């Protein structure tokens, strides 16, 4: 039996693309590298892409998490996963923190996850607070 594993050195472009079914156009393939963040809404997930598209998909974040490379995506909150390459800076607040993205979006970071998020992002960015 052969097991496939992806190391930290695996380039994001080598990660398998997301295969999504869209009502208007059927099954399509999307590059994981272009996914900015995912946000949960009950049993649905909003997928936000670099080109500005937003898609509401009938799946939970728990469904999408294993399909995303761990070295590229980080969980900010129980309802939010972000692509670390779009993170510009972190901001500390009383309720946890905020992540400012290059797309102009601002996402909350839970208090419980703040330290872990900061550590993981600081290893890739040098301009974080």
JSON list of C-alpha atoms in Angstrom, two decimals:
[
{"chain": "A", "resi": 1, "resn": "UNK", "atom": "CA", "xyz": [0.00, 0.00, 0.00]},
{"chain": "A", "resi": 2, "resn": "UNK", "atom": "CA", "xyz": [1.37, 3.42, -0.96]},
{"chain": "A", "resi": 3, "resn": "UNK", "atom": "CA", "xyz": [0.67, 6.55, 1.04]},
{"chain": "A", "resi": 4, "resn": "UNK", "atom": "CA", "xyz": [0.98, 10.01, -0.45]},
{"chain": "A", "resi": 5, "resn": "UNK", "atom": "CA", "xyz": [2.20, 12.77, 1.78]},
{"chain": "A", "resi": 6, "resn": "UNK", "atom": "CA", "xyz": [2.81, 16.45, 1.20]},
{"chain": "A", "resi": 7, "resn": "UNK", "atom": "CA", "xyz": [5.78, 17.98, 2.92]},
{"chain": "A", "resi": 8, "resn": "UNK", "atom": "CA", "xyz": [6.12, 21.60, 3.97]},
{"chain": "A", "resi": 9, "resn": "UNK", "atom": "CA", "xyz": [8.35, 22.08, 0.93]},
{"chain": "A", "resi": 10, "resn": "UNK", "atom": "CA", "xyz": [5.57, 21.10, -1.49]},
{"chain": "A", "resi": 11, "resn": "UNK", "atom": "CA", "xyz": [4.74, 24.08, -3.67]},
{"chain": "A", "resi": 12, "resn": "UNK", "atom": "CA", "xyz": [1.09, 25.22, -3.43]},
{"chain": "A", "resi": 13, "resn": "UNK", "atom": "CA", "xyz": [0.73, 24.79, -7.20]},
{"chain": "A", "resi": 14, "resn": "UNK", "atom": "CA", "xyz": [1.34, 21.05, -6.73]},
{"chain": "A", "resi": 15, "resn": "UNK", "atom": "CA", "xyz": [-1.61, 20.71, -4.36]},
{"chain": "A", "resi": 16, "resn": "UNK", "atom": "CA", "xyz": [-4.67, 19.12, -6.01]},
{"chain": "A", "resi": 17, "resn": "UNK", "atom": "CA", "xyz": [-7.23, 21.72, -7.12]},
{"chain": "A", "resi": 18, "resn": "UNK", "atom": "CA", "xyz": [-10.68, 21.98, -5.53]},
{"chain": "A", "resi": 19, "resn": "UNK", "atom": "CA", "xyz": [-13.37, 20.32, -7.61]},
{"chain": "A", "resi": 20, "resn": "UNK", "atom": "CA", "xyz": [-16.61, 22.19, -7.05]},
{"chain": "A", "resi": 21, "resn": "UNK", "atom": "CA", "xyz": [-20.06, 21.73, -8.54]},
{"chain": "A", "resi": 22, "resn": "UNK", "atom": "CA", "xyz": [-21.71, 24.99, -9.59]},
{"chain": "A", "resi": 23, "resn": "UNK", "atom": "CA", "xyz": [-25.39, 24.98, -10.51]},
{"chain": "A", "resi": 24, "resn": "UNK", "atom": "CA", "xyz": [-24.88, 27.35, -13.46]},
{"chain": "A", "resi": 25, "resn": "UNK", "atom": "CA", "xyz": [-21.88, 25.66, -15.07]},
{"chain": "A", "resi": 26, "resn": "UNK", "atom": "CA", "xyz": [-21.54, 22.17, -13.58]},
{"chain": "A", "resi": 27, "resn": "UNK", "atom": "CA", "xyz": [-18.34, 20.71, -12.15]},
{"chain": "A", "resi": 28, "resn": "UNK", "atom": "CA", "xyz": [-15.34, 23.03, -12.26]},
{"chain": "A", "resi": 29, "resn": "UNK", "atom": "CA", "xyz": [-11.77, 22.94, -11.00]},
{"chain": "A", "resi": 30, "resn": "UNK", "atom": "CA", "xyz": [-10.31, 25.81, -8.94]},
{"chain": "A", "resi": 31, "resn": "UNK", "atom": "CA", "xyz": [-6.70, 26.36, -7.86]},
{"chain": "A", "resi": 32, "resn": "UNK", "atom": "CA", "xyz": [-6.32, 26.18, -4.08]},
{"chain": "A", "resi": 33, "resn": "UNK", "atom": "CA", "xyz": [-3.63, 28.87, -4.34]},
{"chain": "A", "resi": 34, "resn": "UNK", "atom": "CA", "xyz": [-6.31, 31.41, -5.48]},
{"chain": "A", "resi": 35, "resn": "UNK", "atom": "CA", "xyz": [-8.57, 30.81, -2.47]},
{"chain": "A", "resi": 36, "resn": "UNK", "atom": "CA", "xyz": [-8.23, 33.77, -0.07]},
{"chain": "A", "resi": 37, "resn": "UNK", "atom": "CA", "xyz": [-10.41, 32.52, 2.80]},
{"chain": "A", "resi": 38, "resn": "UNK", "atom": "CA", "xyz": [-13.35, 30.33, 3.73]},
{"chain": "A", "resi": 39, "resn": "UNK", "atom": "CA", "xyz": [-16.04, 31.41, 6.16]},
{"chain": "A", "resi": 40, "resn": "UNK", "atom": "CA", "xyz": [-18.67, 29.13, 7.71]},
{"chain": "A", "resi": 41, "resn": "UNK", "atom": "CA", "xyz": [-22.36, 29.93, 7.85]},
{"chain": "A", "resi": 42, "resn": "UNK", "atom": "CA", "xyz": [-24.28, 27.06, 9.53]},
{"chain": "A", "resi": 43, "resn": "UNK", "atom": "CA", "xyz": [-23.90, 24.05, 7.19]},
{"chain": "A", "resi": 44, "resn": "UNK", "atom": "CA", "xyz": [-22.63, 26.20, 4.33]},
{"chain": "A", "resi": 45, "resn": "UNK", "atom": "CA", "xyz": [-19.28, 27.80, 3.53]},
{"chain": "A", "resi": 46, "resn": "UNK", "atom": "CA", "xyz": [-18.46, 31.01, 1.72]},
{"chain": "A", "resi": 47, "resn": "UNK", "atom": "CA", "xyz": [-15.40, 30.56, -0.50]},
{"chain": "A", "resi": 48, "resn": "UNK", "atom": "CA", "xyz": [-13.72, 33.90, -1.26]},
{"chain": "A", "resi": 49, "resn": "UNK", "atom": "CA", "xyz": [-11.35, 34.00, -4.24]},
{"chain": "A", "resi": 50, "resn": "UNK", "atom": "CA", "xyz": [-8.54, 36.37, -5.19]},
{"chain": "A", "resi": 51, "resn": "UNK", "atom": "CA", "xyz": [-10.48, 37.67, -8.21]},
{"chain": "A", "resi": 52, "resn": "UNK", "atom": "CA", "xyz": [-13.30, 38.86, -5.92]},
{"chain": "A", "resi": 53, "resn": "UNK", "atom": "CA", "xyz": [-15.71, 35.98, -6.53]},
{"chain": "A", "resi": 54, "resn": "UNK", "atom": "CA", "xyz": [-17.67, 34.65, -3.55]},
{"chain": "A", "resi": 55, "resn": "UNK", "atom": "CA", "xyz": [-19.33, 31.25, -3.70]},
{"chain": "A", "resi": 56, "resn": "UNK", "atom": "CA", "xyz": [-21.78, 29.86, -1.18]},
{"chain": "A", "resi": 57, "resn": "UNK", "atom": "CA", "xyz": [-21.24, 26.09, -1.10]},
{"chain": "A", "resi": 58, "resn": "UNK", "atom": "CA", "xyz": [-23.46, 23.53, 0.68]},
{"chain": "A", "resi": 59, "resn": "UNK", "atom": "CA", "xyz": [-20.58, 22.04, 2.73]},
{"chain": "A", "resi": 60, "resn": "UNK", "atom": "CA", "xyz": [-19.05, 22.77, 6.13]},
{"chain": "A", "resi": 61, "resn": "UNK", "atom": "CA", "xyz": [-15.48, 23.93, 6.83]},
{"chain": "A", "resi": 62, "resn": "UNK", "atom": "CA", "xyz": [-14.84, 20.44, 8.22]},
{"chain": "A", "resi": 63, "resn": "UNK", "atom": "CA", "xyz": [-15.39, 19.10, 4.68]},
{"chain": "A", "resi": 64, "resn": "UNK", "atom": "CA", "xyz": [-12.96, 21.55, 3.06]},
{"chain": "A", "resi": 65, "resn": "UNK", "atom": "CA", "xyz": [-10.16, 21.52, 5.69]},
{"chain": "A", "resi": 66, "resn": "UNK", "atom": "CA", "xyz": [-8.54, 18.22, 4.59]},
{"chain": "A", "resi": 67, "resn": "UNK", "atom": "CA", "xyz": [-8.62, 19.41, 0.96]},
{"chain": "A", "resi": 68, "resn": "UNK", "atom": "CA", "xyz": [-6.42, 22.42, 1.79]},
{"chain": "A", "resi": 69, "resn": "UNK", "atom": "CA", "xyz": [-2.64, 22.37, 2.33]},
{"chain": "A", "resi": 70, "resn": "UNK", "atom": "CA", "xyz": [-1.86, 22.89, 6.03]},
{"chain": "A", "resi": 71, "resn": "UNK", "atom": "CA", "xyz": [1.28, 24.86, 5.21]},
{"chain": "A", "resi": 72, "resn": "UNK", "atom": "CA", "xyz": [-0.81, 27.42, 3.31]},
{"chain": "A", "resi": 73, "resn": "UNK", "atom": "CA", "xyz": [-4.07, 27.68, 5.29]},
{"chain": "A", "resi": 74, "resn": "UNK", "atom": "CA", "xyz": [-4.58, 28.54, 8.94]},
{"chain": "A", "resi": 75, "resn": "UNK", "atom": "CA", "xyz": [-7.70, 28.43, 11.13]},
{"chain": "A", "resi": 76, "resn": "UNK", "atom": "CA", "xyz": [-8.42, 31.84, 12.68]},
{"chain": "A", "resi": 77, "resn": "UNK", "atom": "CA", "xyz": [-11.71, 31.13, 14.34]},
{"chain": "A", "resi": 78, "resn": "UNK", "atom": "CA", "xyz": [-14.23, 28.32, 14.53]},
{"chain": "A", "resi": 79, "resn": "UNK", "atom": "CA", "xyz": [-15.86, 29.73, 11.42]},
{"chain": "A", "resi": 80, "resn": "UNK", "atom": "CA", "xyz": [-12.89, 31.03, 9.42]},
{"chain": "A", "resi": 81, "resn": "UNK", "atom": "CA", "xyz": [-9.86, 29.62, 7.57]},
{"chain": "A", "resi": 82, "resn": "UNK", "atom": "CA", "xyz": [-7.45, 31.95, 5.73]},
{"chain": "A", "resi": 83, "resn": "UNK", "atom": "CA", "xyz": [-4.72, 31.56, 3.10]},
{"chain": "A", "resi": 84, "resn": "UNK", "atom": "CA", "xyz": [-1.61, 32.91, 4.84]},
{"chain": "A", "resi": 85, "resn": "UNK", "atom": "CA", "xyz": [-0.14, 34.33, 1.63]},
{"chain": "A", "resi": 86, "resn": "UNK", "atom": "CA", "xyz": [-2.87, 37.02, 1.62]},
{"chain": "A", "resi": 87, "resn": "UNK", "atom": "CA", "xyz": [-2.27, 38.13, 5.23]},
{"chain": "A", "resi": 88, "resn": "UNK", "atom": "CA", "xyz": [-0.72, 41.60, 5.44]},
{"chain": "A", "resi": 89, "resn": "UNK", "atom": "CA", "xyz": [-0.77, 42.25, 9.17]},
{"chain": "A", "resi": 90, "resn": "UNK", "atom": "CA", "xyz": [-2.22, 41.28, 12.55]},
{"chain": "A", "resi": 91, "resn": "UNK", "atom": "CA", "xyz": [-3.90, 43.61, 15.02]},
{"chain": "A", "resi": 92, "resn": "UNK", "atom": "CA", "xyz": [-4.47, 42.75, 18.69]},
{"chain": "A", "resi": 93, "resn": "UNK", "atom": "CA", "xyz": [-7.86, 43.64, 20.23]},
{"chain": "A", "resi": 94, "resn": "UNK", "atom": "CA", "xyz": [-9.61, 42.95, 23.54]},
{"chain": "A", "resi": 95, "resn": "UNK", "atom": "CA", "xyz": [-11.69, 40.19, 21.97]},
{"chain": "A", "resi": 96, "resn": "UNK", "atom": "CA", "xyz": [-8.76, 38.40, 20.30]},
{"chain": "A", "resi": 97, "resn": "UNK", "atom": "CA", "xyz": [-7.42, 40.01, 17.19]},
{"chain": "A", "resi": 98, "resn": "UNK", "atom": "CA", "xyz": [-7.90, 40.93, 13.57]},
{"chain": "A", "resi": 99, "resn": "UNK", "atom": "CA", "xyz": [-6.16, 39.76, 10.42]},
{"chain": "A", "resi": 100, "resn": "UNK", "atom": "CA", "xyz": [-5.88, 42.35, 7.64]},
{"chain": "A", "resi": 101, "resn": "UNK", "atom": "CA", "xyz": [-5.74, 40.82, 4.16]},
{"chain": "A", "resi": 102, "resn": "UNK", "atom": "CA", "xyz": [-4.23, 42.21, 0.98]},
{"chain": "A", "resi": 103, "resn": "UNK", "atom": "CA", "xyz": [-7.75, 42.10, -0.54]},
{"chain": "A", "resi": 104, "resn": "UNK", "atom": "CA", "xyz": [-8.93, 44.69, 1.99]},
{"chain": "A", "resi": 105, "resn": "UNK", "atom": "CA", "xyz": [-10.92, 42.19, 4.08]},
{"chain": "A", "resi": 106, "resn": "UNK", "atom": "CA", "xyz": [-10.51, 42.10, 7.86]},
{"chain": "A", "resi": 107, "resn": "UNK", "atom": "CA", "xyz": [-11.15, 38.80, 9.65]},
{"chain": "A", "resi": 108, "resn": "UNK", "atom": "CA", "xyz": [-11.49, 38.11, 13.39]},
{"chain": "A", "resi": 109, "resn": "UNK", "atom": "CA", "xyz": [-9.08, 35.85, 15.30]},
{"chain": "A", "resi": 110, "resn": "UNK", "atom": "CA", "xyz": [-10.43, 34.17, 18.43]},
{"chain": "A", "resi": 111, "resn": "UNK", "atom": "CA", "xyz": [-8.71, 34.86, 21.76]},
{"chain": "A", "resi": 112, "resn": "UNK", "atom": "CA", "xyz": [-7.98, 31.17, 22.18]},
{"chain": "A", "resi": 113, "resn": "UNK", "atom": "CA", "xyz": [-6.23, 30.90, 18.81]},
{"chain": "A", "resi": 114, "resn": "UNK", "atom": "CA", "xyz": [-4.41, 34.27, 18.90]},
{"chain": "A", "resi": 115, "resn": "UNK", "atom": "CA", "xyz": [-1.03, 32.95, 20.11]},
{"chain": "A", "resi": 116, "resn": "UNK", "atom": "CA", "xyz": [-0.97, 30.05, 17.68]},
{"chain": "A", "resi": 117, "resn": "UNK", "atom": "CA", "xyz": [-2.04, 32.22, 14.71]},
{"chain": "A", "resi": 118, "resn": "UNK", "atom": "CA", "xyz": [0.55, 34.85, 15.55]},
{"chain": "A", "resi": 119, "resn": "UNK", "atom": "CA", "xyz": [3.32, 32.23, 15.83]},
{"chain": "A", "resi": 120, "resn": "UNK", "atom": "CA", "xyz": [2.37, 30.53, 12.58]},
{"chain": "A", "resi": 121, "resn": "UNK", "atom": "CA", "xyz": [2.11, 33.77, 10.64]},
{"chain": "A", "resi": 122, "resn": "UNK", "atom": "CA", "xyz": [5.24, 35.30, 12.18]},
{"chain": "A", "resi": 123, "resn": "UNK", "atom": "CA", "xyz": [7.32, 32.44, 10.82]},
{"chain": "A", "resi": 124, "resn": "UNK", "atom": "CA", "xyz": [6.33, 33.58, 7.31]},
{"chain": "A", "resi": 125, "resn": "UNK", "atom": "CA", "xyz": [5.93, 37.33, 7.73]},
{"chain": "A", "resi": 126, "resn": "UNK", "atom": "CA", "xyz": [8.29, 39.77, 9.37]},
{"chain": "A", "resi": 127, "resn": "UNK", "atom": "CA", "xyz": [5.97, 42.82, 9.48]},
{"chain": "A", "resi": 128, "resn": "UNK", "atom": "CA", "xyz": [3.39, 41.53, 11.97]},
{"chain": "A", "resi": 129, "resn": "UNK", "atom": "CA", "xyz": [2.55, 43.35, 15.22]}
]
